[in-house]
Short mmCIF file of C-alpha atoms and ligand atoms in Angstrom, two decimals:
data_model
loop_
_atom_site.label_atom_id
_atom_site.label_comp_id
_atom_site.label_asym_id
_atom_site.label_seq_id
_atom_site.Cartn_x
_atom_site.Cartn_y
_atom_site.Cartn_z
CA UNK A 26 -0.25 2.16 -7.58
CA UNK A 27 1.31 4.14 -5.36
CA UNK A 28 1.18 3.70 -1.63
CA UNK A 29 -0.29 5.66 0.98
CA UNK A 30 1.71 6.92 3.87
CA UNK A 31 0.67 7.54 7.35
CA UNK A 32 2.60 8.52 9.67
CA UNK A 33 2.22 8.31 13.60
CA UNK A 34 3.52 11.43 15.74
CA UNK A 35 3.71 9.16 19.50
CA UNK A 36 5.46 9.57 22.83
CA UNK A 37 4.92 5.35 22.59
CA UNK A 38 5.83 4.33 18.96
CA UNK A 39 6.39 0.81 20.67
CA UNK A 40 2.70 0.73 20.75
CA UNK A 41 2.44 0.10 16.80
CA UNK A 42 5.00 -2.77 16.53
CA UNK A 43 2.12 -5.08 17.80
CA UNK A 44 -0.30 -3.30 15.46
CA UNK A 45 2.46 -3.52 12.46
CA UNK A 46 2.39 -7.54 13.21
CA UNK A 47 -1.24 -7.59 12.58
CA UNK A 48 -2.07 -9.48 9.07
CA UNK A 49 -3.93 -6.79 6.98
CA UNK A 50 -1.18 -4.05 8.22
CA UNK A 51 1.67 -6.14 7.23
CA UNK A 52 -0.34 -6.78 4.06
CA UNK A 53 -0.83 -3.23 3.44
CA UNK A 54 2.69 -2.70 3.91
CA UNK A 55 3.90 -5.12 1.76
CA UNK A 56 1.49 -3.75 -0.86
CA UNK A 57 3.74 -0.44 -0.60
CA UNK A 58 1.79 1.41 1.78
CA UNK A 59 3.72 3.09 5.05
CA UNK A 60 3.12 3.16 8.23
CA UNK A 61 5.61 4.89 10.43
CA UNK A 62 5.84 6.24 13.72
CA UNK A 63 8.15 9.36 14.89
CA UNK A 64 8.66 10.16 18.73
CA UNK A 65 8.54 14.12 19.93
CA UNK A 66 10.88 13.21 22.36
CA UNK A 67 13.51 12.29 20.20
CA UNK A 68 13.41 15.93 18.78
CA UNK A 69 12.55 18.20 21.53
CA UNK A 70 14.73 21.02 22.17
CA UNK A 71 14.31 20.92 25.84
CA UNK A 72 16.48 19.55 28.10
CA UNK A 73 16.02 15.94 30.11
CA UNK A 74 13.52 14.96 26.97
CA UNK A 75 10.84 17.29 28.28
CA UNK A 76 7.85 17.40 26.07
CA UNK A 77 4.95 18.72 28.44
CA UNK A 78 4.35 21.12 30.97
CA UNK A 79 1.69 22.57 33.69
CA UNK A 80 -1.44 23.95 31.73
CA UNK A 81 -1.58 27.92 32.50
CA UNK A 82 -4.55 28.78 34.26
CA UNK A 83 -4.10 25.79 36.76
CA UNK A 84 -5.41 22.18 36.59
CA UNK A 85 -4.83 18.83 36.71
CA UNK A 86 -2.24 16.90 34.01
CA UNK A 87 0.14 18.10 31.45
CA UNK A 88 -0.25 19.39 28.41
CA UNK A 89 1.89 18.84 25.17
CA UNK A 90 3.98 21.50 24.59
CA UNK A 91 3.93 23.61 21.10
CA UNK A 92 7.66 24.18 20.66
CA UNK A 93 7.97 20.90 21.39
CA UNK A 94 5.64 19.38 18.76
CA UNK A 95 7.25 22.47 16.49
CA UNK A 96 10.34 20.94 15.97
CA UNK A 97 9.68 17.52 16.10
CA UNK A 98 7.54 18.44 12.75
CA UNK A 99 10.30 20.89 11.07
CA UNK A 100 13.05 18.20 11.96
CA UNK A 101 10.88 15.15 10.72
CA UNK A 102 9.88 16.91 7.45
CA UNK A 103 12.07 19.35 6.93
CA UNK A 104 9.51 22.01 6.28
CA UNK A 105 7.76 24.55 8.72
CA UNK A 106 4.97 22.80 10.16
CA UNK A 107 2.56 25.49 9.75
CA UNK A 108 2.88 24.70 5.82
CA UNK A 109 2.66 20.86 6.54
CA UNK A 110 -1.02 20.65 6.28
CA UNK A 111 -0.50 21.80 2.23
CA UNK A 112 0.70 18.59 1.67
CA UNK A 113 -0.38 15.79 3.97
CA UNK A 114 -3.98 15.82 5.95
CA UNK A 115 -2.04 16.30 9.93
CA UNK A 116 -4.70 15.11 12.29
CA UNK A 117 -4.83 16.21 15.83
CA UNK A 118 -6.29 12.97 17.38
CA UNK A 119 -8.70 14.33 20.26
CA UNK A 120 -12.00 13.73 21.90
CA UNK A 121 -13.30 16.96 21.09
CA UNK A 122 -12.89 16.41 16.96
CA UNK A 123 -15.01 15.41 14.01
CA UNK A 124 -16.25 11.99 14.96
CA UNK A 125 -14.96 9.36 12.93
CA UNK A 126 -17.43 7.53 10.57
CA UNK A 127 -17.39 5.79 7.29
CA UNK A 128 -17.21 8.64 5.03
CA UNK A 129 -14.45 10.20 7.13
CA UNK A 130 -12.19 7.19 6.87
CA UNK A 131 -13.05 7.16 3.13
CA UNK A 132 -11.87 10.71 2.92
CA UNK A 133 -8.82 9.35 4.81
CA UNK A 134 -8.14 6.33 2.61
CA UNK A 135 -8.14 8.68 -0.59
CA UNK A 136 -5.31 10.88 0.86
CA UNK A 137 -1.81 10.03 -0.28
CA UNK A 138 -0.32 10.77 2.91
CA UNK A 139 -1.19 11.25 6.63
CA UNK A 140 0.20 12.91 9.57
CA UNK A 141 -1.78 10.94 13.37
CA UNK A 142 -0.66 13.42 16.00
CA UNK A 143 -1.32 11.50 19.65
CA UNK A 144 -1.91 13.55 22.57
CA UNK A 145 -1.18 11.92 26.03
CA UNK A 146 -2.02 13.54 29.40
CA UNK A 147 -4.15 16.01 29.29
CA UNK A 148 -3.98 16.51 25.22
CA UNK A 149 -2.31 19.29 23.25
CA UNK A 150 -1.81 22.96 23.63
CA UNK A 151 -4.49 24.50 21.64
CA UNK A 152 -1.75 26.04 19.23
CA UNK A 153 -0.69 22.81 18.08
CA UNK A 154 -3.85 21.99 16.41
CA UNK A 155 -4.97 25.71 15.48
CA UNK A 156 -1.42 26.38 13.34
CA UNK A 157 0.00 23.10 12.64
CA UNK A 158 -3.20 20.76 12.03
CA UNK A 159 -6.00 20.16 9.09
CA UNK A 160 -8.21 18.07 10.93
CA UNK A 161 -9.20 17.21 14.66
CA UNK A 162 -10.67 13.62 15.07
CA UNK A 163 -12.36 11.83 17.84
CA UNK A 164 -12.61 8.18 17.42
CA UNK A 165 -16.16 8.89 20.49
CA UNK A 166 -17.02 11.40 23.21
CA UNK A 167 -14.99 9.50 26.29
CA UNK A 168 -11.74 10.29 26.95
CA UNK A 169 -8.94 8.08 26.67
CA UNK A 170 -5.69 8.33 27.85
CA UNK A 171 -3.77 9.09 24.72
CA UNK A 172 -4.76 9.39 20.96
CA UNK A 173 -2.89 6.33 20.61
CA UNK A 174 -5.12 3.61 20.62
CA UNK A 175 -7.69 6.40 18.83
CA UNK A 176 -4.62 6.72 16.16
CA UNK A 177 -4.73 3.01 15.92
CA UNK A 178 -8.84 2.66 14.92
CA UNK A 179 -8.14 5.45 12.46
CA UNK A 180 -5.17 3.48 10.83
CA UNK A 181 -7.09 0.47 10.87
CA UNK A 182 -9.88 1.78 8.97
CA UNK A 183 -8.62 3.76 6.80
CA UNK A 184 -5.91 0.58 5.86
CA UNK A 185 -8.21 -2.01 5.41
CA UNK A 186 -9.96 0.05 2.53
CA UNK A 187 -6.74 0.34 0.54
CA UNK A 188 -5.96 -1.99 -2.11
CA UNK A 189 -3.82 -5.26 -0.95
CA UNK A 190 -5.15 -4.82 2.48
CA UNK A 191 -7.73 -7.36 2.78
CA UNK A 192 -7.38 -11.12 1.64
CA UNK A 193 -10.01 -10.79 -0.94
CA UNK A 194 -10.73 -7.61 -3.17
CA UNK A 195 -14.58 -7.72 -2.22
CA UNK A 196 -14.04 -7.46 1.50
CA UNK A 197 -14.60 -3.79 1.95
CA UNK A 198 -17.01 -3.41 -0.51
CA UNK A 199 -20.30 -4.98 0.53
CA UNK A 200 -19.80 -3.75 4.19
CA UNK A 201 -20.96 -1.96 6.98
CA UNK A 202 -22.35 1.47 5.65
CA UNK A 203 -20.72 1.33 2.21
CA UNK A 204 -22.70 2.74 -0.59
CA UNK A 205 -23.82 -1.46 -1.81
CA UNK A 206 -25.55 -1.27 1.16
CA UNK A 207 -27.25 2.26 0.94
CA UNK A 208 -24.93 3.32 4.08
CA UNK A 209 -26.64 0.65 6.54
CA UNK A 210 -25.18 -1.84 8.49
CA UNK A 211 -24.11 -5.22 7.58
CA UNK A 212 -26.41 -7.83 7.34
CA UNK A 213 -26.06 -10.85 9.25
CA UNK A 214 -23.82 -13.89 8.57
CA UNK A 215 -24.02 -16.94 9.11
CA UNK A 216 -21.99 -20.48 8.94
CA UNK A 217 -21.29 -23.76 9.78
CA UNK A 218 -23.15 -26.05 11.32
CA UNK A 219 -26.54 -25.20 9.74
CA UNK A 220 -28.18 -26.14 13.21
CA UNK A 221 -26.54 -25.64 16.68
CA UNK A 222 -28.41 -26.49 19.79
CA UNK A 223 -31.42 -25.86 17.63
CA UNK A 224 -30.63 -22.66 16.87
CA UNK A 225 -30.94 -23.08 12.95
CA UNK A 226 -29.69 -20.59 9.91
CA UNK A 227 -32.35 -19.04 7.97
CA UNK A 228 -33.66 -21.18 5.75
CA UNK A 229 -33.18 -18.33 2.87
CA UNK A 230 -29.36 -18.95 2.95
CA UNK A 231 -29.42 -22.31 2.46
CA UNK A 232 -31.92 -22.95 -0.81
CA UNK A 233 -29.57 -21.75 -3.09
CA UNK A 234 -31.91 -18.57 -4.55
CA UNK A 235 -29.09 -16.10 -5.08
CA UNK A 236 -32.09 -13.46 -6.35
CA UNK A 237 -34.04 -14.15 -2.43
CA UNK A 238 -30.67 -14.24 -0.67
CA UNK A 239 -29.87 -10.59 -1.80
CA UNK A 240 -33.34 -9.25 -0.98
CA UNK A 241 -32.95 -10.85 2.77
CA UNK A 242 -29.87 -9.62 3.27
CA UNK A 243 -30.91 -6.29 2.08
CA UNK A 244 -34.14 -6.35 4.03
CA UNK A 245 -32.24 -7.37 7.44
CA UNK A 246 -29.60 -4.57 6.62
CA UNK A 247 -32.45 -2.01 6.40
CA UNK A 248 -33.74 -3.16 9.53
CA UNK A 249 -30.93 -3.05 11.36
CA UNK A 250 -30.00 0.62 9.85
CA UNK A 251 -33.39 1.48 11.57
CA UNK A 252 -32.60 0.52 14.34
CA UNK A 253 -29.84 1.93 14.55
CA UNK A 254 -27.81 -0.78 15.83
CA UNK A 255 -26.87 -1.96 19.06
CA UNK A 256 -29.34 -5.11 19.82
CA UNK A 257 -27.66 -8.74 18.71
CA UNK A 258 -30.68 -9.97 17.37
CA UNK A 259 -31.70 -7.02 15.17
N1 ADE B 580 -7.60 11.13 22.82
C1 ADE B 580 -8.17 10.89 24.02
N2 ADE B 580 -9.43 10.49 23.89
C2 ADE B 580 -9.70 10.47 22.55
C3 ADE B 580 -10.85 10.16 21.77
N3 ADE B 580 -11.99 9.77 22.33
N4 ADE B 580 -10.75 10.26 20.43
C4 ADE B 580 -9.60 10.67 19.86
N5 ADE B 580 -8.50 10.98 20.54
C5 ADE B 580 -8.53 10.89 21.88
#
């Protein structure tokens, strides 16, 4: 197998050494896939370790600058950046982009390599993800105050699908809106004690009927596909 490789383009690559600690990243790491992070200000050609400036037109915050982000790419990869997007998926992280979902981080998780570009401030100049970017990806339609932590939900996702990620090999596949489950949600589980505070497990799970468990758990997931999530006791 070989590994996938994401990569992490971040004016805080500190952020990831927690996230690099976590179990199912180290797993996936140790399993041969890469995550690594590369800071813009380590490359910029601008004195003092500028990387943003005043948006023209006026307005609040800073923007990330495109000659900036320019050569951090061509010194990082050692190729224009413009052509980067022939070989790796390079993902402006942004509020404004595809919203992630399931089949988006499945897309992801297919790719052999990936380029996360963070914004911070007020987000990117438009150039940067018109000329050097395949994709634009919002992780929801707030606005946070980088793409970091969006980076990080997009790495998590797509990492725990990839092989050696998870403790056991059936973890990803009987999920949330995988294909087992006709894209619905999960349904619900359930564990020991049997009865707590009175509050008892359905009686389904416990008799043993591994024919009746499956159509329960498919029923609930239905339901709560129907729904459309959201209420605790769907
Ligand atoms: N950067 C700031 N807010 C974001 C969001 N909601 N999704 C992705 N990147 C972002």
């Amino acid at each position: 197998m070989s590994g996938v490789q994401i990569d992490v383009v971040t004016l805080f690559p500190q952020w990831f050494d927690w996230f690099r600690g976590q179990r199912h990243v180290a797993n996936a790491e140790a399993a041969g896939h890469e995550l690594r992070t590369m800071n813009p200000r380590e490359h910029t050609p601008l004195s003092g370790g500028q990387v943003d400036d005043t948006p023209f037109g006026g307005g609040a915050g800073m923007v990330l600058r495109v000659d900036v982000m320019d050569q951090a790419l061509r010194s990082y990869y050692g190729v224009d950046p413009v052509e980067l997007q022939r070989e790796r998926r390079v993902i402006a992280l942004t509020p404004g982009g595809r919203m992630l979902d399931e089949a988006l981080v499945g897309e992801l998780a297919a790719e052999h390599a990936l380029t996360l570009l963070c914004g911070r401030y007020e987000g990117f100049d438009e150039r940067i993800v018109q000329h050097f970017c395949s994709d634009a990806v919002s992780i929801g339609r707030y606005v946070l105050a980088g793409g970091e932590l969006a980076a990080m939900v997009v790495c998590d996702a797509v990492l725990r699908k990839l092989p050696g990620a998870l403790g056991h090999p059936d973890s990803a596949s009987e999920e949330s809106f995988s294909p087992a489950l006709g894209g619905d949600p999960e349904y619900p589980h359930y564990t020991r004690p049997a009865v707590h505070r009175g509050w008892k497990v359905p009686e389904v799970l416990l008799s043993g009927h591994h024919e009746e468990i499956r159509r329960w758990r498919r029923a609930r997931s239905r339901e709560r596909g129907a729904v459309g999530g959201g209420s605790p006791l769907s």
